Coordinates of C-alpha atoms in Angstrom, one line a residue:
Chain A
M1 CA 24.0 -83.3 -39.3
A2 CA 24.4 -80.5 -36.7
V3 CA 23.1 -77.2 -37.8
T4 CA 25.3 -74.2 -37.0
L5 CA 23.8 -70.9 -36.4
T6 CA 25.7 -68.0 -37.2
V7 CA 25.4 -64.4 -35.3
S8 CA 27.2 -61.8 -37.0
K9 CA 27.4 -58.0 -36.4
A10 CA 28.3 -57.8 -40.3
G11 CA 25.7 -57.2 -42.9
G12 CA 24.3 -60.0 -44.7
R13 CA 25.5 -63.5 -44.6
G14 CA 29.1 -63.2 -43.8
T15 CA 31.6 -66.2 -44.2
T16 CA 33.9 -65.1 -41.6
I17 CA 33.4 -65.1 -37.8
V18 CA 35.8 -62.7 -36.1
A19 CA 35.7 -62.8 -32.6
D20 CA 36.3 -60.1 -29.8
T21 CA 38.7 -61.0 -27.2
L22 CA 37.1 -60.6 -23.9
A23 CA 38.3 -59.7 -20.5
G24 CA 39.3 -63.0 -19.1
D25 CA 40.7 -63.8 -22.7
D26 CA 37.6 -65.7 -23.8
L27 CA 36.1 -65.1 -27.1
G28 CA 32.6 -63.3 -27.6
F29 CA 30.8 -60.3 -28.4
D30 CA 32.4 -56.9 -26.9
M31 CA 29.6 -54.2 -26.6
G32 CA 32.0 -51.4 -25.6
Q33 CA 31.5 -48.7 -22.9
V34 CA 28.3 -47.3 -21.3
V35 CA 27.9 -44.4 -19.3
N36 CA 25.3 -43.2 -16.7
G37 CA 21.9 -42.3 -18.1
S38 CA 22.8 -43.3 -21.7
Y39 CA 23.1 -46.7 -23.9
V40 CA 25.4 -48.1 -25.9
P41 CA 26.1 -47.6 -28.7
N42 CA 24.7 -44.0 -29.2
D43 CA 26.9 -42.6 -32.0
G44 CA 27.2 -39.6 -29.8
D45 CA 23.6 -38.4 -30.5
Q46 CA 21.6 -39.8 -27.5
T47 CA 18.9 -36.8 -27.9
N48 CA 18.2 -38.4 -31.4
N49 CA 18.1 -41.8 -30.1
A50 CA 20.8 -42.8 -32.6
G51 CA 22.9 -46.1 -32.9
F52 CA 22.4 -49.8 -32.3
F53 CA 24.3 -52.8 -32.9
P54 CA 22.9 -54.5 -35.6
I55 CA 22.7 -58.4 -35.4
Y56 CA 22.3 -60.8 -38.3
A57 CA 21.4 -64.6 -37.5
Y58 CA 21.5 -67.4 -40.2
H59 CA 22.2 -70.9 -40.5
N60 CA 23.4 -73.5 -42.6
A61 CA 20.6 -76.1 -42.7
T62 CA 20.0 -77.4 -46.5
K63 CA 16.8 -79.4 -45.9
D64 CA 14.6 -77.6 -43.7
P65 CA 14.2 -74.1 -41.6
I66 CA 15.1 -73.9 -38.3
T67 CA 12.4 -73.2 -35.4
E68 CA 11.9 -72.0 -32.1
V69 CA 14.9 -69.6 -32.5
G70 CA 14.8 -67.8 -29.3
T71 CA 17.4 -65.9 -27.2
Y72 CA 17.9 -65.4 -23.5
I73 CA 20.8 -64.4 -21.2
D74 CA 22.5 -66.8 -18.7
I75 CA 25.5 -66.9 -16.6
Y76 CA 28.9 -66.2 -18.3
P77 CA 30.2 -69.8 -19.1
G78 CA 34.0 -68.4 -19.9
S79 CA 36.9 -67.4 -17.7
Y80 CA 35.5 -64.3 -15.7
G81 CA 37.0 -61.2 -16.2
G82 CA 34.6 -58.8 -14.8
A83 CA 34.4 -56.4 -11.9
N84 CA 32.0 -57.8 -9.9
I85 CA 33.4 -59.2 -6.3
G86 CA 30.4 -61.9 -6.6
G87 CA 31.6 -63.1 -9.9
S88 CA 29.7 -64.2 -12.9
S89 CA 26.7 -65.6 -10.8
Q90 CA 26.2 -61.9 -9.6
D91 CA 26.5 -60.3 -12.7
I92 CA 24.0 -62.3 -14.5
A93 CA 21.7 -61.6 -11.3
D94 CA 22.2 -58.0 -11.7
L95 CA 21.6 -58.0 -15.3
I96 CA 18.0 -59.8 -14.7
A97 CA 17.5 -57.3 -12.0
M98 CA 18.2 -54.4 -14.0
G99 CA 15.9 -55.5 -17.0
D100 CA 13.1 -56.4 -14.5
A101 CA 13.6 -52.8 -12.8
T102 CA 13.5 -50.7 -16.1
P103 CA 10.7 -48.5 -16.3
G104 CA 10.3 -49.1 -20.1
L105 CA 9.2 -45.6 -21.1
S106 CA 12.2 -43.9 -22.8
A107 CA 13.8 -45.0 -25.9
N108 CA 16.4 -42.9 -25.8
N109 CA 16.9 -43.2 -21.8
G110 CA 16.1 -39.3 -21.8
T111 CA 14.8 -39.9 -18.2
G112 CA 17.9 -41.7 -17.3
N113 CA 15.8 -44.7 -15.5
E114 CA 16.4 -47.3 -18.4
R115 CA 18.7 -50.1 -17.9
G116 CA 19.7 -53.5 -19.0
F117 CA 20.1 -55.4 -22.0
W118 CA 17.5 -54.5 -24.9
I119 CA 16.5 -56.3 -28.2
D120 CA 14.8 -54.5 -31.2
H121 CA 13.7 -57.1 -33.7
R122 CA 12.6 -54.4 -36.4
G123 CA 16.0 -55.1 -38.0
R124 CA 15.4 -53.6 -41.6
S125 CA 13.5 -50.8 -40.2
L126 CA 15.8 -49.9 -37.4
V127 CA 18.0 -47.6 -39.6
G128 CA 15.1 -45.2 -40.6
L129 CA 12.9 -45.6 -37.4
G130 CA 14.6 -42.7 -35.7
L131 CA 12.8 -41.5 -32.3
S132 CA 10.9 -44.8 -32.3
R133 CA 13.9 -46.9 -32.4
F134 CA 13.9 -49.3 -29.3
D135 CA 10.5 -48.1 -28.6
P136 CA 9.8 -50.0 -25.4
A137 CA 6.0 -49.9 -25.8
V138 CA 6.2 -52.0 -29.1
A139 CA 6.1 -55.9 -29.1
Q140 CA 9.1 -56.2 -31.5
V141 CA 11.0 -54.7 -28.4
R142 CA 12.1 -56.6 -25.6
V143 CA 14.0 -56.2 -22.2
Y144 CA 15.8 -59.4 -20.8
G145 CA 14.5 -59.8 -17.5
Q146 CA 11.4 -57.6 -17.8
D147 CA 7.7 -58.9 -16.9
Y148 CA 5.4 -58.3 -19.6
G149 CA 2.8 -59.9 -17.7
S150 CA 3.5 -63.5 -17.7
G151 CA 6.6 -63.4 -15.7
Q152 CA 10.1 -62.4 -16.8
V153 CA 11.1 -63.1 -20.3
G154 CA 14.6 -64.2 -21.7
V155 CA 16.3 -65.2 -18.5
D156 CA 16.2 -69.0 -19.3
L157 CA 15.3 -71.6 -22.3
A158 CA 11.8 -71.6 -21.0
T159 CA 11.5 -68.1 -21.1
A160 CA 13.5 -67.5 -24.3
I161 CA 12.3 -64.4 -26.3
P162 CA 11.2 -65.7 -29.8
I163 CA 12.7 -64.0 -32.8
H164 CA 9.7 -61.8 -34.1
V165 CA 8.5 -62.0 -37.7
D166 CA 9.3 -58.4 -38.4
A167 CA 13.0 -59.5 -38.1
M168 CA 12.8 -61.7 -40.9
A169 CA 14.6 -61.1 -44.3
Y170 CA 16.3 -62.5 -47.1
Y171 CA 19.2 -61.9 -49.3
N172 CA 19.0 -63.4 -52.6
T173 CA 19.6 -60.4 -54.6
G174 CA 22.4 -58.9 -52.4
T175 CA 19.9 -56.6 -50.8
M176 CA 17.8 -57.6 -47.7
T177 CA 14.2 -57.6 -48.3
D178 CA 11.4 -58.5 -46.0
A179 CA 10.2 -62.2 -46.1
T180 CA 6.8 -62.5 -47.4
T181 CA 5.2 -64.8 -45.1
P182 CA 7.2 -64.8 -41.9
V183 CA 6.8 -67.2 -38.7
T184 CA 7.7 -66.4 -35.3
G185 CA 10.9 -68.1 -34.5
V186 CA 11.3 -69.7 -37.7
I187 CA 14.4 -68.7 -40.1
G188 CA 14.3 -70.5 -43.4
K189 CA 17.1 -71.9 -45.4
L190 CA 19.4 -70.1 -47.9
N191 CA 17.0 -68.2 -50.3
D192 CA 13.9 -69.0 -48.6
T193 CA 11.8 -65.8 -49.4
V194 CA 8.9 -67.1 -47.6
H195 CA 10.1 -67.3 -44.0
G196 CA 13.4 -65.5 -44.7
D197 CA 16.9 -66.7 -44.5
T198 CA 18.2 -64.4 -41.8
A199 CA 17.1 -62.7 -38.9
W200 CA 17.9 -58.8 -38.5
M201 CA 17.7 -57.2 -35.1
G202 CA 19.4 -54.8 -33.0
C203 CA 20.6 -54.7 -29.4
R204 CA 21.6 -52.3 -26.9
F205 CA 22.9 -51.9 -23.3
Y206 CA 21.1 -49.2 -21.3
L207 CA 22.5 -47.8 -18.0
N208 CA 20.3 -45.7 -15.5
T209 CA 22.0 -42.5 -14.0
A210 CA 21.7 -43.8 -10.5
A211 CA 23.8 -46.9 -11.0
L212 CA 26.8 -47.2 -8.6
D213 CA 28.9 -50.0 -9.8
G214 CA 31.4 -49.4 -12.7
G215 CA 33.6 -51.9 -14.4
I216 CA 33.3 -54.8 -16.8
M217 CA 30.1 -56.7 -16.8
Q218 CA 29.9 -60.3 -18.3
W219 CA 26.9 -62.6 -19.2
A220 CA 26.1 -65.0 -21.8
W221 CA 23.7 -64.4 -24.8
V222 CA 22.2 -67.4 -25.9
W223 CA 20.7 -68.4 -28.8
A224 CA 18.5 -71.5 -28.9
Y225 CA 17.1 -73.1 -31.9
S226 CA 15.6 -76.4 -33.4
Y227 CA 16.6 -78.3 -36.5
T228 CA 15.4 -81.5 -38.2
A229 CA 16.9 -84.5 -36.6
Chain B
M1 CA 22.4 -77.1 -18.2
K2 CA 24.7 -79.9 -17.0
P3 CA 24.5 -82.8 -19.2
S4 CA 23.5 -86.1 -17.5
Y5 CA 22.9 -88.2 -20.7
R6 CA 23.6 -88.5 -24.2
L7 CA 20.5 -88.7 -26.4
R8 CA 19.6 -90.8 -29.7
W9 CA 16.2 -91.6 -31.6
R10 CA 15.0 -94.8 -31.9
F11 CA 12.1 -96.2 -34.2
D12 CA 10.5 -99.6 -33.8
F13 CA 8.8 -101.1 -36.7
V14 CA 5.9 -103.9 -36.9
N15 CA 7.8 -106.0 -39.4
S16 CA 11.6 -104.9 -39.3
P17 CA 14.5 -104.3 -36.9
S18 CA 14.4 -101.0 -35.1
K19 CA 16.9 -98.4 -36.1
F20 CA 18.8 -96.1 -34.0
G21 CA 20.4 -92.7 -34.5
C22 CA 24.1 -91.7 -33.6
W23 CA 24.5 -90.6 -29.8
N24 CA 23.7 -86.7 -30.1
G25 CA 23.5 -86.8 -33.5
S26 CA 27.1 -87.0 -34.3
S27 CA 27.2 -88.2 -37.8
P28 CA 27.9 -85.6 -40.4
H29 CA 25.9 -87.7 -43.0
F30 CA 22.4 -87.2 -44.0
S31 CA 21.9 -90.6 -44.5
D32 CA 22.3 -91.1 -40.7
S33 CA 19.7 -88.5 -40.0
A34 CA 16.2 -89.5 -38.7
T35 CA 14.6 -88.1 -41.6
S36 CA 16.2 -90.8 -44.0
V37 CA 14.7 -93.6 -42.1
K38 CA 11.2 -94.7 -43.8
K39 CA 8.2 -94.5 -41.5
E40 CA 6.1 -97.5 -42.9
G41 CA 5.6 -99.7 -40.3
L42 CA 6.4 -97.5 -37.8
V43 CA 4.8 -98.5 -34.2
R44 CA 7.0 -96.4 -32.1
A45 CA 9.3 -93.5 -32.0
C46 CA 11.7 -93.0 -29.0
I47 CA 14.2 -90.8 -27.3
E48 CA 17.0 -92.9 -25.6
G49 CA 19.3 -91.7 -23.2
E50 CA 22.8 -93.2 -22.1
H51 CA 23.7 -91.8 -18.6
L52 CA 26.9 -90.2 -18.6
Q53 CA 28.3 -91.8 -15.4
Q54 CA 26.3 -95.1 -15.1
Y55 CA 26.4 -95.9 -18.9
A56 CA 22.8 -97.3 -18.7
T57 CA 20.7 -96.8 -21.4
K58 CA 17.0 -96.3 -21.0
V59 CA 13.9 -94.8 -23.0
L60 CA 13.3 -91.4 -21.8
L61 CA 10.5 -90.6 -24.2
E62 CA 8.0 -92.8 -26.5
M63 CA 5.4 -91.8 -28.9
P64 CA 3.0 -94.1 -30.9
G65 CA 4.0 -94.5 -34.5
H66 CA 0.6 -93.2 -35.8
E67 CA 1.2 -89.7 -33.6
Y68 CA 4.7 -89.3 -34.9
K69 CA 5.5 -86.7 -37.5
T70 CA 9.4 -85.8 -37.4
S71 CA 11.9 -84.9 -34.9
Q72 CA 14.3 -82.1 -34.1
W73 CA 17.6 -81.6 -32.3
I74 CA 17.7 -78.5 -30.0
R75 CA 21.1 -76.6 -29.7
R76 CA 22.1 -73.2 -28.1
C77 CA 24.8 -70.9 -28.9
N78 CA 26.2 -68.7 -26.8
A79 CA 27.2 -64.9 -27.7
A80 CA 29.0 -63.9 -24.5
P81 CA 28.6 -60.0 -24.3
V82 CA 30.7 -57.9 -22.2
L83 CA 30.9 -54.4 -21.7
S84 CA 34.3 -53.1 -21.9
P85 CA 36.0 -50.1 -23.7
K86 CA 36.2 -51.7 -27.1
I87 CA 34.1 -52.8 -29.8
N88 CA 35.0 -55.1 -32.3
G89 CA 33.6 -57.0 -35.8
E90 CA 31.4 -60.4 -35.2
I91 CA 30.3 -62.5 -32.5
K92 CA 32.0 -66.0 -31.9
L93 CA 29.4 -68.8 -31.1
Q94 CA 30.0 -71.8 -28.7
S95 CA 27.5 -74.3 -29.5
E96 CA 26.4 -77.3 -27.6
L97 CA 23.4 -79.8 -27.8
M98 CA 20.6 -79.3 -25.3
G99 CA 18.0 -82.0 -26.4
L100 CA 16.0 -83.9 -28.8
A101 CA 12.4 -83.8 -29.4
L102 CA 9.6 -85.7 -31.1
I103 CA 7.0 -83.7 -33.0
S104 CA 3.2 -84.7 -33.1
E105 CA 0.7 -83.0 -35.4
T106 CA 0.1 -80.5 -32.6
H107 CA 2.8 -80.9 -29.8
K108 CA 6.6 -81.0 -29.2
Y109 CA 7.7 -83.2 -26.6
T110 CA 11.5 -82.4 -25.6
V111 CA 14.0 -84.3 -23.6
Y112 CA 16.8 -82.4 -22.6
V113 CA 20.4 -83.6 -22.0
D114 CA 20.0 -83.0 -18.3
G115 CA 17.2 -85.6 -18.0
T116 CA 14.4 -83.2 -18.1
G117 CA 11.8 -82.7 -20.4
S118 CA 9.0 -80.1 -21.8
V119 CA 6.1 -80.2 -23.8
H120 CA 4.9 -77.6 -26.1
E121 CA 1.7 -77.0 -28.0
L122 CA 2.8 -75.8 -31.7
P123 CA 1.2 -72.5 -32.7
I124 CA -0.9 -72.8 -35.9
E125 CA 1.4 -70.9 -38.3
R126 CA 4.2 -73.1 -36.9
R127 CA 2.3 -76.3 -37.6
N128 CA 1.7 -75.3 -41.1
I129 CA 5.5 -75.3 -41.7
K130 CA 6.4 -78.7 -43.6
L131 CA 9.6 -80.1 -42.1
L132 CA 11.0 -83.3 -43.7
E133 CA 8.6 -86.0 -42.3
H134 CA 11.0 -89.1 -43.2
T135 CA 10.2 -88.4 -47.0
A136 CA 13.7 -88.6 -47.7
G137 CA 14.3 -91.9 -46.8
S138 CA 16.2 -94.7 -49.1

């Protein structure tokens, strides 16, 4: 039985998947618009490092947890509606290059040098973290395409970024609660209080001040996982 | 990843006929899952692939029965982000099968639908997670 992973921007374990209509008319996750020297979403308060897209991942397996859950970026598979004359293959190359080039020094992009697609795995804590939100110095924060010492991360299946234990929570009581003994890359089945039944993360897109190209950019944000056969 | 094969598991036993899974795990019934096959007398666990153009079936990976613990499918979902002047609700995922893995006590051996493979040593905390090891069989 195939196990389905659901990724939601709504809280908890939703039941309805609402898809954004993207440029090119395929469906996906529309992150909105970012301006030079900032990030999206910033809730109008970049100075205080406000704003992020909350992301919740959960699944419908009933016998076992799913394991080796990780994310990476890949070429956009749909009908390309972006602005790059080189098409989707150039967009993904550009995105990886942005992640590789970002200095990783400024969570709120106060330097204006940060760029690329960022994820922070401290989902339940993100709301209250304030200036520490998306702190690039911590292990829970990763930039797709950045090299943390062993090559670029999050650029293919082999380098997929594992879901950090700090993302794992459960929702038994209607309130997200930290999993008691979470394991990297493991999301438990429904009501699993040990591993958690939901991974809660945040993501942002950063754009450096000096970036020249405007227009829509498209890529695939891939979630890979394993489930009992 | 461009698929070249469809995959299935196969279990060979010392005193009984081999058992085969559905191609690409396509059955919706738990009774057709690998974990519903009892492991008594298992001499070999295999991953078979059928080439999508040549239609020939061959063993792509095999593991001695005494080393085999369980198996897993590997899937990927695509959340396809885009930057444009609009922000909406949730994420639509496209899902596709990527591979099938045989798990031993310490390692995960994966065959992908493009015919490639990989081996990963399982971290200690991952080994401690008890997945169904064919204990649900009838």
